[in-house]
Amino acid sequence: MILIDGKATAAALKEEVRIKVLDAAARVGRAPHLAVIRVGEDPASVVYVRNKEKACDVTGIRNTTIVLPEETTEEALLAKVQELNRDPLVDGILVQLPLPRHISESKVIETIAMEKDVDGFHPLNVAGLWQKTPHVSPCTPKGIMKLLEVAGVDPKGKRAVVIGRSNIVGLPAAKMLLDANATVTMCHTRTANLADETRRAEILVVAAGKAKMITADMVSPGAVVIDVGMDRDPETGKLCGDVDFEGVAPKAYAITPVPGGVGPMTIACLMENTLECYLRRTEAR
Ligand code: NAD
């Protein structure tokens, strides 16, 4: 069984980004610049934003974190995003989700300039993914595809099953697998018999947000299992995935652990996206 090491793969990708940043900064005269906005003090968001700052430090990407109070109005947040859109020295803009309820996430996402949308959530970037035109790819699905590559798994001609159809993970992951020539089945809460579908999977991507929902009997021997879930084990309270790792790992050809699988790749891909946005902007001048 291959344990797909997301931590090591992410470290290698960040090192690649660091070298490219050094080289490009010498040419352009400045490093790429990522601006991150956090609204409020949601504990998970505080951790995610801190991890993004750390990854910027490692890769040599300049980081500005803007913290706004919970009661910030939608208007004020949109104005801040527009200010960053106009700033020629900002290459990437990320607004940490979730936002407080009184702010429309979709309005905020639509306001970020497409070319600075390092998360790849802007409708035009989403359209670009689906229409195969230039776009910024969303970080988590991009990380999933890189992990498959590292494990030596070519999706071409394989039966891939994706559980979850969110805009952030499931839907774009399914599209990327399709573009890599897998035959893709998408599952969700209305899927009549989930185990029937998962047992057919040669590549199983699970992004449901349900601790350990995929048990050994739901996986066929030799499957490649990518666990995107970031859940809490109801018994131990520890971080775990959507896959019952102990049960499934012995059956799998390859599997990602949680933590240390897809999670670190998401941030490494964010760094890569920031570099790509910066290169596109500075080389287009
Ligand atoms: P979401 O809640 O938006 O979507 C969950 C999807 O799973 C839905 O489409 C739903 O239909 C499906 N689903 C839920 N329960 C199911 C069930 N019992 N059977 C079949 N389908 C079911 O969540 P999301 O934002 O896509 O995130 C999914 C998981 O991935 C969460 O645990 C989240 O924390 C994690 N996540 C991890 C990363 C990372 O970097 N590792 C990034 C984003 C999300």
Coordinates of C-alpha atoms and ligand atoms in Angstrom, one line a residue, residues 140 163-166 169 188-189 194 207-210 213 228-231 262-263 266, ligand 1:
T140 CA -8.0 21.6 -3.1
I163 CA -18.4 11.9 -3.0
G164 CA -19.6 15.4 -2.5
R165 CA -20.6 18.1 -5.0
S166 CA -19.6 21.3 -3.4
V169 CA -14.1 20.5 -3.7
H188 CA -24.2 13.1 -2.8
T189 CA -26.7 12.8 0.0
L194 CA -23.5 4.8 -1.8
A207 CA -15.3 15.1 0.3
A208 CA -18.5 14.8 2.4
G209 CA -17.4 16.1 5.8
K210 CA -18.6 13.0 7.7
M213 CA -18.1 7.4 6.7
V228 CA -10.5 15.3 1.6
G229 CA -12.5 15.3 4.8
M230 CA -11.3 17.3 7.8
D231 CA -13.5 16.1 10.6
V262 CA -4.9 16.8 0.9
G263 CA -4.8 19.6 3.6
T266 CA -4.3 23.0 -0.6
Ligands
NAD1 P1 -20.0 20.7 1.8 O1 -20.7 20.5 3.1 O2 -20.1 21.9 1.1 O3 -20.3 19.5 0.9 C1 -20.4 18.2 1.3 C2 -20.9 17.3 0.2 O4 -20.9 16.0 0.6 C3 -22.3 17.7 -0.3 O5 -22.3 17.8 -1.7 C4 -23.2 16.5 0.2 O6 -24.2 16.2 -0.8 C5 -22.2 15.4 0.3 N1 -22.5 14.5 1.4 C6 -22.6 14.8 2.7 N2 -23.0 13.7 3.4 C7 -23.1 12.7 2.5 C8 -23.4 11.3 2.6 N3 -23.7 10.7 3.8 N4 -23.4 10.6 1.5 C9 -23.1 11.1 0.3 N5 -22.8 12.4 0.2 C10 -22.8 13.2 1.2 O7 -18.4 20.4 2.2 P2 -17.1 20.8 1.4 O8 -16.7 22.2 1.6 O9 -17.1 20.2 0.0 O10 -16.0 20.0 2.3 C11 -16.1 18.6 2.4 C12 -15.1 18.1 3.4 O11 -13.8 18.4 2.9 C13 -15.2 18.7 4.8 O12 -14.7 17.8 5.8 C14 -14.2 19.9 4.7 O13 -13.7 20.3 6.0 C15 -13.1 19.2 3.9 N6 -12.3 20.2 3.2 C16 -10.9 20.0 3.2 C17 -10.1 20.8 2.5 C18 -8.6 20.5 2.6 O14 -7.9 21.3 2.2 N7 -8.2 19.3 3.0 C19 -10.6 21.8 1.8 C20 -12.0 22.0 1.7 C21 -12.8 21.2 2.4

